[in-house]
mmCIF file of C-alpha atoms in Angstrom:
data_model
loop_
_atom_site.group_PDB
_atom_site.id
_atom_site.type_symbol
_atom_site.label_atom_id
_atom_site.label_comp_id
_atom_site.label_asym_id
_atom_site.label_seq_id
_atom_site.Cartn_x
_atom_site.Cartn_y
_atom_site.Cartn_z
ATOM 1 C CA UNK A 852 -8.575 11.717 -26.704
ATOM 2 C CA UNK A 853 -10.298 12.824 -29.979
ATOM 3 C CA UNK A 854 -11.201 9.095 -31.043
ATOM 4 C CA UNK A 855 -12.482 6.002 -28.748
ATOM 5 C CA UNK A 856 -11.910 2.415 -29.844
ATOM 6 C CA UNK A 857 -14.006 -0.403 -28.136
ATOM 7 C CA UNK A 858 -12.873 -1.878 -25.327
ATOM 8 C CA UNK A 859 -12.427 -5.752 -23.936
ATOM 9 C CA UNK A 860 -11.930 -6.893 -20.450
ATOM 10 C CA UNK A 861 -8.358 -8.701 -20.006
ATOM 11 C CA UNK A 862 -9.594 -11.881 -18.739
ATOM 12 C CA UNK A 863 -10.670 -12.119 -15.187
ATOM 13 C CA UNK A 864 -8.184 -8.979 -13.888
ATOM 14 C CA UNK A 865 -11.208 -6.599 -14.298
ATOM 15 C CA UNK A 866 -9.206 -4.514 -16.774
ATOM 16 C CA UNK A 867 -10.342 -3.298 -20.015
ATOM 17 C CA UNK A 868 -8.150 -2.588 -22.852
ATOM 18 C CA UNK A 869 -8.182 -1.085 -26.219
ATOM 19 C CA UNK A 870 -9.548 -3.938 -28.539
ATOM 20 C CA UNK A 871 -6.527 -2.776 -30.479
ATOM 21 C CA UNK A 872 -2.787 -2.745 -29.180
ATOM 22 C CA UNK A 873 0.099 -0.908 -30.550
ATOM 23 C CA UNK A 874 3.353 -2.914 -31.200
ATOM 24 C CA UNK A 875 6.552 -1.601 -29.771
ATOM 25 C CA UNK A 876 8.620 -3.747 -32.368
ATOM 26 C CA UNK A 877 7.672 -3.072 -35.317
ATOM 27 C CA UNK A 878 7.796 0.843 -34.982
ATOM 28 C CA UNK A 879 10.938 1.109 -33.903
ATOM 29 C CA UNK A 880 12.532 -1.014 -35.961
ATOM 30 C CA UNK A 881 15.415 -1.077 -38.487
ATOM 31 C CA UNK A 882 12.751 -1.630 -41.412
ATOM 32 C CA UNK A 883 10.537 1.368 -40.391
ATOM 33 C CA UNK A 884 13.337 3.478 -41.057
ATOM 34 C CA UNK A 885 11.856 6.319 -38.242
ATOM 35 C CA UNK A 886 13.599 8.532 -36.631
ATOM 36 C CA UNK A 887 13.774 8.905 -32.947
ATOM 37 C CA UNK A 888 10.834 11.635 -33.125
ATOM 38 C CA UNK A 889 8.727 10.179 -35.810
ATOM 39 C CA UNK A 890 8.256 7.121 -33.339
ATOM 40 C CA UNK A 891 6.983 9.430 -30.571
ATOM 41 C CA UNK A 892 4.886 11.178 -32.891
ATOM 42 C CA UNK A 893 3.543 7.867 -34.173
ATOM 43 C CA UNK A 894 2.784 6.675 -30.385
ATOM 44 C CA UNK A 895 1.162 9.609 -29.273
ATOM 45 C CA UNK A 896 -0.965 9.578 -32.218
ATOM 46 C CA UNK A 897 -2.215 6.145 -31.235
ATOM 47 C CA UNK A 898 -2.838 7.057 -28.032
ATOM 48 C CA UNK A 899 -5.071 10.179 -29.960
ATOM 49 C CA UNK A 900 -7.224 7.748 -31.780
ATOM 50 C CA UNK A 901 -7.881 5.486 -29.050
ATOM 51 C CA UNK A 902 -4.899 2.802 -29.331
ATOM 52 C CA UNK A 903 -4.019 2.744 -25.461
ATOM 53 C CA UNK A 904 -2.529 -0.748 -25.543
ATOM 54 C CA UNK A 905 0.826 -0.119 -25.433
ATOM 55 C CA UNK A 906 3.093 -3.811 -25.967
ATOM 56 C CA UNK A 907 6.663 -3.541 -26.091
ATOM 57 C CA UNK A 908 9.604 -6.115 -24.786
ATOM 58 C CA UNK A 909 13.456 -5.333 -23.306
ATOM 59 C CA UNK A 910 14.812 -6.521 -25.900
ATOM 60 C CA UNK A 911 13.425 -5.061 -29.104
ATOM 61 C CA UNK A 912 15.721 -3.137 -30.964
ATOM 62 C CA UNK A 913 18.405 -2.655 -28.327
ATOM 63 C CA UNK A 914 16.269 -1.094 -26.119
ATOM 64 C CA UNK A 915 15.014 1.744 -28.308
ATOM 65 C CA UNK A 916 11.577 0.753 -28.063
ATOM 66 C CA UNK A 917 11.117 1.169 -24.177
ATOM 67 C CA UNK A 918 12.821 4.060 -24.682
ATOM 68 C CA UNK A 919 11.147 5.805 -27.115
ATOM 69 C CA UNK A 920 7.719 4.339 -25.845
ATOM 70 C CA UNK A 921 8.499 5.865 -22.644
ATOM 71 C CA UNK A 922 9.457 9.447 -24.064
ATOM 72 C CA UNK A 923 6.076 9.518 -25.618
ATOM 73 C CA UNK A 924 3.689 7.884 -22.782
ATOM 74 C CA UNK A 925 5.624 9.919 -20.010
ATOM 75 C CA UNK A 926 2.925 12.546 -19.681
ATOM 76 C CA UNK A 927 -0.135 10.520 -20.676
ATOM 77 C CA UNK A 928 0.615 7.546 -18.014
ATOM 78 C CA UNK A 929 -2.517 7.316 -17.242
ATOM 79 C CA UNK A 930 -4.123 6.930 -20.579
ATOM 80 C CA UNK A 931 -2.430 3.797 -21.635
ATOM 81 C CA UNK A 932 -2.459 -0.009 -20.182
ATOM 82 C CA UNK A 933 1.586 -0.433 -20.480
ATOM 83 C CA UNK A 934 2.942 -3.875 -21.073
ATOM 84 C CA UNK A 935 6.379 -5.357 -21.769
ATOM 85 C CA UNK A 936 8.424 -8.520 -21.671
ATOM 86 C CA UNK A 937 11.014 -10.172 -20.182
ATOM 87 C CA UNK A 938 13.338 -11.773 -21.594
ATOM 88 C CA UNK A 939 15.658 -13.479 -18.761
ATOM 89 C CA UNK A 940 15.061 -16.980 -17.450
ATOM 90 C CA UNK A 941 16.497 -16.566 -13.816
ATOM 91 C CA UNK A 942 15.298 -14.466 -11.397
ATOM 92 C CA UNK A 943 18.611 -11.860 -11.247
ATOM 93 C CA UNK A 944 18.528 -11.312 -14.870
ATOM 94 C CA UNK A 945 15.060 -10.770 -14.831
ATOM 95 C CA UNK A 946 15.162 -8.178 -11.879
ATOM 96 C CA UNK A 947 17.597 -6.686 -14.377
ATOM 97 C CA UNK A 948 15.340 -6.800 -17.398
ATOM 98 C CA UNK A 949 12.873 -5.248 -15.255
ATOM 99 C CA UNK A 950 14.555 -2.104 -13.877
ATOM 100 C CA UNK A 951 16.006 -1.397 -17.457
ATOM 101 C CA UNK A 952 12.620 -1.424 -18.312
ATOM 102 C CA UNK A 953 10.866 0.371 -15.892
ATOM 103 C CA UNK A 954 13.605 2.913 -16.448
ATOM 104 C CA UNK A 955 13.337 3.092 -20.328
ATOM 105 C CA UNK A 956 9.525 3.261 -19.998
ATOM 106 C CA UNK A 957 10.203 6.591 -17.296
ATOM 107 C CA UNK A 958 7.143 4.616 -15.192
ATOM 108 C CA UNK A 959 7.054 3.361 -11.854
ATOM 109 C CA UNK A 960 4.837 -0.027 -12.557
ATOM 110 C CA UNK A 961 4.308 -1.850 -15.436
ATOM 111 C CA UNK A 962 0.527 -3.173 -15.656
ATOM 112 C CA UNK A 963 1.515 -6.650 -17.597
ATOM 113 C CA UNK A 964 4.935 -8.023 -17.802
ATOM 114 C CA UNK A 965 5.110 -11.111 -19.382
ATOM 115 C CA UNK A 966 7.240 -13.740 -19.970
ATOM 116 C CA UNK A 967 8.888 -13.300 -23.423
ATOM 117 C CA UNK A 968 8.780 -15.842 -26.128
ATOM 118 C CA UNK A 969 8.065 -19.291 -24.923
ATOM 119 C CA UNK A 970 9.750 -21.206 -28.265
ATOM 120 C CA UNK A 971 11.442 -23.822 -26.541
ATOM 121 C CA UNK A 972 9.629 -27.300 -25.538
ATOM 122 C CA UNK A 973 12.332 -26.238 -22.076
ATOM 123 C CA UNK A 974 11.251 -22.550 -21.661
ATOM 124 C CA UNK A 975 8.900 -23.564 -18.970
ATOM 125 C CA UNK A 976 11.443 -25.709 -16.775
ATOM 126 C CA UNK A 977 13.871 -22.754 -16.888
ATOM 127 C CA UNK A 978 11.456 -19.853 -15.882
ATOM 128 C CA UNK A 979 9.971 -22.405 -13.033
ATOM 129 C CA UNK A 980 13.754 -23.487 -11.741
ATOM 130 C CA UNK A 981 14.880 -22.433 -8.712
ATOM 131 C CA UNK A 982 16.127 -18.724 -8.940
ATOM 132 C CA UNK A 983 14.374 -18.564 -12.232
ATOM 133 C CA UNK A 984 12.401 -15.946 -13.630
ATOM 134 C CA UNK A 985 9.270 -16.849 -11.955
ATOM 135 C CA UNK A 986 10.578 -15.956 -8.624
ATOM 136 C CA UNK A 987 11.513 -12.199 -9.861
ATOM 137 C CA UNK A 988 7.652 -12.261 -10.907
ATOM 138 C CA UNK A 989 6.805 -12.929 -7.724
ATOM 139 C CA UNK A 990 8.592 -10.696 -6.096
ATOM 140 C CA UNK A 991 7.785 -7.909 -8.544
ATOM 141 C CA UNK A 992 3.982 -8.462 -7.492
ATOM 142 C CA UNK A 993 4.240 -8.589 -4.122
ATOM 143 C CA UNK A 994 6.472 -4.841 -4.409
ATOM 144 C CA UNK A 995 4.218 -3.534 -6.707
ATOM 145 C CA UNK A 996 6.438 -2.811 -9.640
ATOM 146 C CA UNK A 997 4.423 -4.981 -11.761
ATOM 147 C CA UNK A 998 -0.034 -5.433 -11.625
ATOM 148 C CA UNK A 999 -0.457 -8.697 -13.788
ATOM 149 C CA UNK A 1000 1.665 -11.053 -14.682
ATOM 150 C CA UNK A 1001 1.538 -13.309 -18.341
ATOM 151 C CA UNK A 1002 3.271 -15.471 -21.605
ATOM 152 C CA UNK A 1003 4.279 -15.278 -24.871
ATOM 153 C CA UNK A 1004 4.738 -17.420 -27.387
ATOM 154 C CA UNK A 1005 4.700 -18.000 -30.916
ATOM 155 C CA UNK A 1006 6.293 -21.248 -31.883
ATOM 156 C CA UNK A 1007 4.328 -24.173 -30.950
ATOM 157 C CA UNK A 1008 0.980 -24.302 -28.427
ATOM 158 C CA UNK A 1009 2.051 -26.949 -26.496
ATOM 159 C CA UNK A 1010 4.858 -25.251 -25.307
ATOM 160 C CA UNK A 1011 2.211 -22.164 -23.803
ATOM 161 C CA UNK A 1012 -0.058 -25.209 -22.427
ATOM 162 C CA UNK A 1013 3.166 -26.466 -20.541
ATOM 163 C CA UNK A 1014 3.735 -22.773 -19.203
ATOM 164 C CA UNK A 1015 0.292 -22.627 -18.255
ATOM 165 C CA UNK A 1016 0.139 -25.596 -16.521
ATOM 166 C CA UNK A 1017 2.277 -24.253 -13.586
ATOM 167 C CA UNK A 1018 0.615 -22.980 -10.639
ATOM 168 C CA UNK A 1019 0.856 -18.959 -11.098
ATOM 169 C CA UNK A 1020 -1.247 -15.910 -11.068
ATOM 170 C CA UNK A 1021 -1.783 -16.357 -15.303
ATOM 171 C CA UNK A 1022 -3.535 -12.799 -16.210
ATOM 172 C CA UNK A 1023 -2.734 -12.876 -19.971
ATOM 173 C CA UNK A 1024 -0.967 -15.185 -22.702
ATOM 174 C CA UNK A 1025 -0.350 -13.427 -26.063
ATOM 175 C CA UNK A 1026 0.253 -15.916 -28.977
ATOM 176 C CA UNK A 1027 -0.793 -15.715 -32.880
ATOM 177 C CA UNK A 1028 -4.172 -15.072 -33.992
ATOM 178 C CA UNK A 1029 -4.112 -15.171 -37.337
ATOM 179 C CA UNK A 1030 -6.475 -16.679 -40.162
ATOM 180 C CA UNK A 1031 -3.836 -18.907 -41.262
ATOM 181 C CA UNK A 1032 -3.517 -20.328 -37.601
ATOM 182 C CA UNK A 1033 -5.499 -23.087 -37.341
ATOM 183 C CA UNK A 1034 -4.733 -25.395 -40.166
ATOM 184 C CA UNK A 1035 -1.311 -25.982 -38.728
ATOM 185 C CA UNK A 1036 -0.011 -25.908 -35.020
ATOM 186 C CA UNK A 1037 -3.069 -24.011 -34.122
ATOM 187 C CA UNK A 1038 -2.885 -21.608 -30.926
ATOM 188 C CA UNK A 1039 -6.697 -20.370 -31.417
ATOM 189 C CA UNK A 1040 -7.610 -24.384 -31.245
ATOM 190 C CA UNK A 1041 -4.966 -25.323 -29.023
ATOM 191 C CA UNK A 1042 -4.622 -22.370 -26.764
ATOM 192 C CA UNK A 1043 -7.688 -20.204 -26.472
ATOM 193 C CA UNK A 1044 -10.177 -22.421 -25.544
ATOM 194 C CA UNK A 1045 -8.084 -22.864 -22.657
ATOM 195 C CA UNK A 1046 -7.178 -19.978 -21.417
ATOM 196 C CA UNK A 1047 -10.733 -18.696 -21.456
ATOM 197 C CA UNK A 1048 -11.695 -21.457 -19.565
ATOM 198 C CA UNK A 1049 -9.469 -20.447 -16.914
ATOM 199 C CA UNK A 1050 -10.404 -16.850 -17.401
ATOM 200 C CA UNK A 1051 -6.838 -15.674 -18.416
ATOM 201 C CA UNK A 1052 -6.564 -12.888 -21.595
ATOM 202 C CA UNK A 1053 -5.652 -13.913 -25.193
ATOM 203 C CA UNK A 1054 -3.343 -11.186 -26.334
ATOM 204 C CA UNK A 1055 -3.729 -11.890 -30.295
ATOM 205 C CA UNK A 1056 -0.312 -10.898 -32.244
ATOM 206 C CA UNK A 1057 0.957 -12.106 -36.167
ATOM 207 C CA UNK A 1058 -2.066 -11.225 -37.825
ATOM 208 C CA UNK A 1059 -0.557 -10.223 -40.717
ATOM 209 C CA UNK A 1060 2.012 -12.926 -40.707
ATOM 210 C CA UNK A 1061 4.685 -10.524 -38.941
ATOM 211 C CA UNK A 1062 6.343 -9.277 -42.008
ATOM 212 C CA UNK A 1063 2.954 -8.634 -43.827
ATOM 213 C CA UNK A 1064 3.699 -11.918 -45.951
ATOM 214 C CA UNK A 1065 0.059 -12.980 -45.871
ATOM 215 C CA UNK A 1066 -1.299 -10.097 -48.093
ATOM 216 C CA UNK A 1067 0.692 -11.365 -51.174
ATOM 217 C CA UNK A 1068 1.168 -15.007 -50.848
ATOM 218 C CA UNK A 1069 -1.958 -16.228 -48.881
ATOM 219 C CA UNK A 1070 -4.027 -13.473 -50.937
ATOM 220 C CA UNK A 1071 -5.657 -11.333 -48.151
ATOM 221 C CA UNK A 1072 -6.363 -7.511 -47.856
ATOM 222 C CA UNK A 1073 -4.976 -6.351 -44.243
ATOM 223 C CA UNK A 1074 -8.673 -5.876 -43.656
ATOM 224 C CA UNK A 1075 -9.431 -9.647 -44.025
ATOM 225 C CA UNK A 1076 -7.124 -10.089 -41.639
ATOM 226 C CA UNK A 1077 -7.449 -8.093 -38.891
ATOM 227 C CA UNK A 1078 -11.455 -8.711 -39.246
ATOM 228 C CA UNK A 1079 -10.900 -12.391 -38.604
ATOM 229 C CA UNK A 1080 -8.499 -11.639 -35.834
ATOM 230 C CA UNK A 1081 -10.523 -9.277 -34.255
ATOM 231 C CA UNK A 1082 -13.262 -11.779 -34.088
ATOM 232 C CA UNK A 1083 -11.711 -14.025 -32.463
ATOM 233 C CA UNK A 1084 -12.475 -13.928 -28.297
ATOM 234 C CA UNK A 1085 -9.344 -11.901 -27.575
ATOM 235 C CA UNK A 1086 -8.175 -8.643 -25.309
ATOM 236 C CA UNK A 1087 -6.632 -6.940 -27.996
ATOM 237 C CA UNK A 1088 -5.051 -7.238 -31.024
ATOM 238 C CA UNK A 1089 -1.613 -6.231 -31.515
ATOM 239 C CA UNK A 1090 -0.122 -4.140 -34.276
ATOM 240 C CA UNK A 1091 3.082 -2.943 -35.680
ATOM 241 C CA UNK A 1092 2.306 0.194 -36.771
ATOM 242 C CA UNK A 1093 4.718 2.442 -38.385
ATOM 243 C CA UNK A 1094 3.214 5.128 -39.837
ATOM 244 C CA UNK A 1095 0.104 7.192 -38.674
ATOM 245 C CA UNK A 1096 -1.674 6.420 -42.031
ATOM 246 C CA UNK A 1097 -1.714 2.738 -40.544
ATOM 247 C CA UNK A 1098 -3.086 3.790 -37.257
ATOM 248 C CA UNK A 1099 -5.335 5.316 -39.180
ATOM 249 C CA UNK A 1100 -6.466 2.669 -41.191
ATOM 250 C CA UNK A 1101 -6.233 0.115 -38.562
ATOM 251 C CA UNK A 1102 -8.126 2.620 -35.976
ATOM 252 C CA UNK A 1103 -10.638 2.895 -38.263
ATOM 253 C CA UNK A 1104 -11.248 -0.433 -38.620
ATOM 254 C CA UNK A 1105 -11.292 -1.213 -34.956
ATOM 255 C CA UNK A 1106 -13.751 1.508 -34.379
ATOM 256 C CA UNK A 1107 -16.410 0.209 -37.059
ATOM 257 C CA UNK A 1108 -15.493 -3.412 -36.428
ATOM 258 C CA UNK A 1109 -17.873 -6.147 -37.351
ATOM 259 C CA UNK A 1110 -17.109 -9.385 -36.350
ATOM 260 C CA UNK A 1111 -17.254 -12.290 -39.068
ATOM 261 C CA UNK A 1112 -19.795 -14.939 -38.836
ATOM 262 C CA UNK A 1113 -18.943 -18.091 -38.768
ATOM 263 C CA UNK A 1114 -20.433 -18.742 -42.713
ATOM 264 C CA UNK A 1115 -17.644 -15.555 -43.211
ATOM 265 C CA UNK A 1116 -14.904 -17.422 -41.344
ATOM 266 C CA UNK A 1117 -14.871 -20.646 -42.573
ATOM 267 C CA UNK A 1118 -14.919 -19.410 -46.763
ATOM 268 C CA UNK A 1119 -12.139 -17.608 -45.540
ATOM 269 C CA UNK A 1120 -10.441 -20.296 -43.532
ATOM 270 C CA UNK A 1121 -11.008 -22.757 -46.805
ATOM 271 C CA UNK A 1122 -9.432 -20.316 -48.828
ATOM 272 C CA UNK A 1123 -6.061 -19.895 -47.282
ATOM 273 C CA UNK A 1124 -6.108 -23.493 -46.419
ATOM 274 C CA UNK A 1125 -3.743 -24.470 -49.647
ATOM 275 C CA UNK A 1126 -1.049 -22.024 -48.470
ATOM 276 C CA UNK A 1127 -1.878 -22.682 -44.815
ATOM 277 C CA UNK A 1128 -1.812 -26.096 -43.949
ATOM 278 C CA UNK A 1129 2.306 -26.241 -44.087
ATOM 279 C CA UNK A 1130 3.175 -23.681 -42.155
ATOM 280 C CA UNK A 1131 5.030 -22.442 -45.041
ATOM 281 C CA UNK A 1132 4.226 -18.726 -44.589
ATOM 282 C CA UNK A 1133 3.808 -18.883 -40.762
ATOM 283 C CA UNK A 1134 7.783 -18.812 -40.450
ATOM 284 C CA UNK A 1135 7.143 -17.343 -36.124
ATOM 285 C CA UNK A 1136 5.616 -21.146 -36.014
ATOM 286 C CA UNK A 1137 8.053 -23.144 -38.974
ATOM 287 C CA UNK A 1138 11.601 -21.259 -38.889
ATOM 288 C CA UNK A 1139 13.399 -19.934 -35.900
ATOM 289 C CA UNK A 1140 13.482 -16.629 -38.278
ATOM 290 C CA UNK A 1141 11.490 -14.858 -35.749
ATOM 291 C CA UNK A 1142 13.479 -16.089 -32.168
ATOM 292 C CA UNK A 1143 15.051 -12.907 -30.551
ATOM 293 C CA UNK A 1144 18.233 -12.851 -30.064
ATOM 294 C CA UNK A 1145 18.644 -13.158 -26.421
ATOM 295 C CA UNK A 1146 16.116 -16.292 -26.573
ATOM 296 C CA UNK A 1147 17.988 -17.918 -29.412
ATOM 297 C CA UNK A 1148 21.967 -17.664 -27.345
ATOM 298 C CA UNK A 1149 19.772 -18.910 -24.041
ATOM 299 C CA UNK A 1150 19.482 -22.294 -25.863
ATOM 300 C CA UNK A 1151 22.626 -21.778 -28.042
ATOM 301 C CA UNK A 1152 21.252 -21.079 -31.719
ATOM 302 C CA UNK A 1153 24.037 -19.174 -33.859
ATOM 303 C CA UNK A 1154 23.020 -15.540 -34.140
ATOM 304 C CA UNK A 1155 22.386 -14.909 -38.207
ATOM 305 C CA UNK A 1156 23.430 -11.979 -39.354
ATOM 306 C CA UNK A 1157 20.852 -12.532 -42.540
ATOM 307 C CA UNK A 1158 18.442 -14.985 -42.415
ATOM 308 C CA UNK A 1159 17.363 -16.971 -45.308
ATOM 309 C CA UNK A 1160 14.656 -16.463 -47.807
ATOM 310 C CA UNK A 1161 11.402 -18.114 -47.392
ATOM 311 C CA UNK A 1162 8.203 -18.857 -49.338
ATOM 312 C CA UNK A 1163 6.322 -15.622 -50.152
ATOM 313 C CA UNK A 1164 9.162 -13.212 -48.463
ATOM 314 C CA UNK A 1165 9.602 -9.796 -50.504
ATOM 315 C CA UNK A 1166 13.077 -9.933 -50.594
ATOM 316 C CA UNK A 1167 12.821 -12.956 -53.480
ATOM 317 C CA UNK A 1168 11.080 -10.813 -55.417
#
């Protein structure tokens, strides 16, 4: 590598990972508008300066994001810490998920797969069932096609608490950590403290808002807000990316981070508070406009082929 970025154990696993992740969503989707190689190139220059977090899920973009991911990590393996989702509640569609993905991702183990998007207040009950997806974690373990196991979740906390609260190997949970976060359905307040408690990694995600909405409406520079996520008490921080002048910037920052005080964080927390204590921009929290698809036909949500306009989104402009 020509460029290091600090590193951050993941919770009690003994791992350390780049305090900075690289998004396999974002990249590789529609709105990035790259083509098959600019998204390898864009990887593999992540990797270069140090980003060797690599989060991705089975079902972003069709698939083209394990499979691009894994055309660029293929030969550097051993330089990343690879994670992806599933996205299956029972155990046989799971299994599935998981040989796609080891397949797309041309690896023989993934280091975290982790239980995709925990939105539903009955996400928990149907990974825990009997044949649900839980089992296929367990067996992945114990055949060593998977190291660590974890959540996600983005909607509400007490739906991660729930998950949490089942008796499982918990390496990681990855949730929004965001400076808009804890006026309203907070995961750093509800979440966190938890989780460190119990010595299981925060994954930090959304710190931009997801579609970048926070640098217009709530007022912040992207540096305000990846500061204030990045000094939070998290793993990493992950980032969609899509262009290597962002890995660039966002590298940068990483590498000469700073982290707030808390005289820093709480002007800044009192200044977003008018925009923030809603939920109005954090639509992953107060619309279903960020439920995947396959998450949103497991509890039988109509698939929108456009989804509505919100407060602060750039298409009203």
């Amino acid at each position: 590598m020509s460029d290091q970025i600090p590193t951050r154990p993941l919770g009690a696993t003994g791992e350390r990972v780049s305090m900075l992740g690289m998004g396999g969503a974002h990249v590789a989707g529609a709105g990035a508008a790259n083509s098959d190689q600019e998204v390898v190139r864009i990887i593999e220059h992540a990797i270069d300066r140090g980003v060797t977090f690599m989060d991705n899920a089975w079902e972003y973009n069709g698939g083209r994001s394990e499979t691009l991911m894994g055309q660029a990590i293929e030969h550097r393996r051993d330089e990343v810490f690879l994670m992806t989702k599933v996205c299956a509640r029972d155990r046989a569609g799971a299994l599935s998920n998981l040989d796609d993905s080891l397949r797309r991702l041309r690896t023989d183990v993934i280091d975290l797969w982790q239980f995709h998007e925990i939105n539903y207040a009955n996400d928990d009950e149907l990974v825990f069932a009997a044949d649900g997806a839980a089992e296929a974690a367990s067996k992945a373990l114990a055949d060593g096609k998977v190291r660590y196991v974890g959540c996600t979740g983005h909607k509400d906390p007490a739906y991660l608490l729930a998950m949490l609260g089942h008796e499982f190997p918990w390496a990681s949970v990855q949730m929004p950590v965001t400076v808009l976060d804890p006026h309203y359905k907070s995961f750093i307040r509800g979440v966190l403290p938890e989780a460190r408690r119990r010595g299981i990694g925060v994954l930090g995600m959304k710190a931009l808002g997801g579609r970048t909405q926070f640098l217009g409406a709530a007022g912040l520079t992207a540096a305000d807000c990846l500061r204030f996520a990045m000094s939070q008490p998290v793993a990493t921080l992950i980032s969609g990316m899509t262009t290597t002048e962002m890995v660039d910037h966002n590298s940068a920052l990483a590498r000469g981070f700073t982290p707030m005080s808390a005289a820093e964080q709480e002007a800044i927390l009192a200044r977003v508070r008018p925009v923030a204590a809603d939920g109005r921009l954090e639509w992953y929290k107060s619309t279903q406009a960020f439920d995947a698809p396959p998450h949103r036909h497991q509890h039988g949500f109509p698939q929108a082929e456009e989804l509505p306009l919100m407060v602060g989104d750039p298409r009203s402009a």
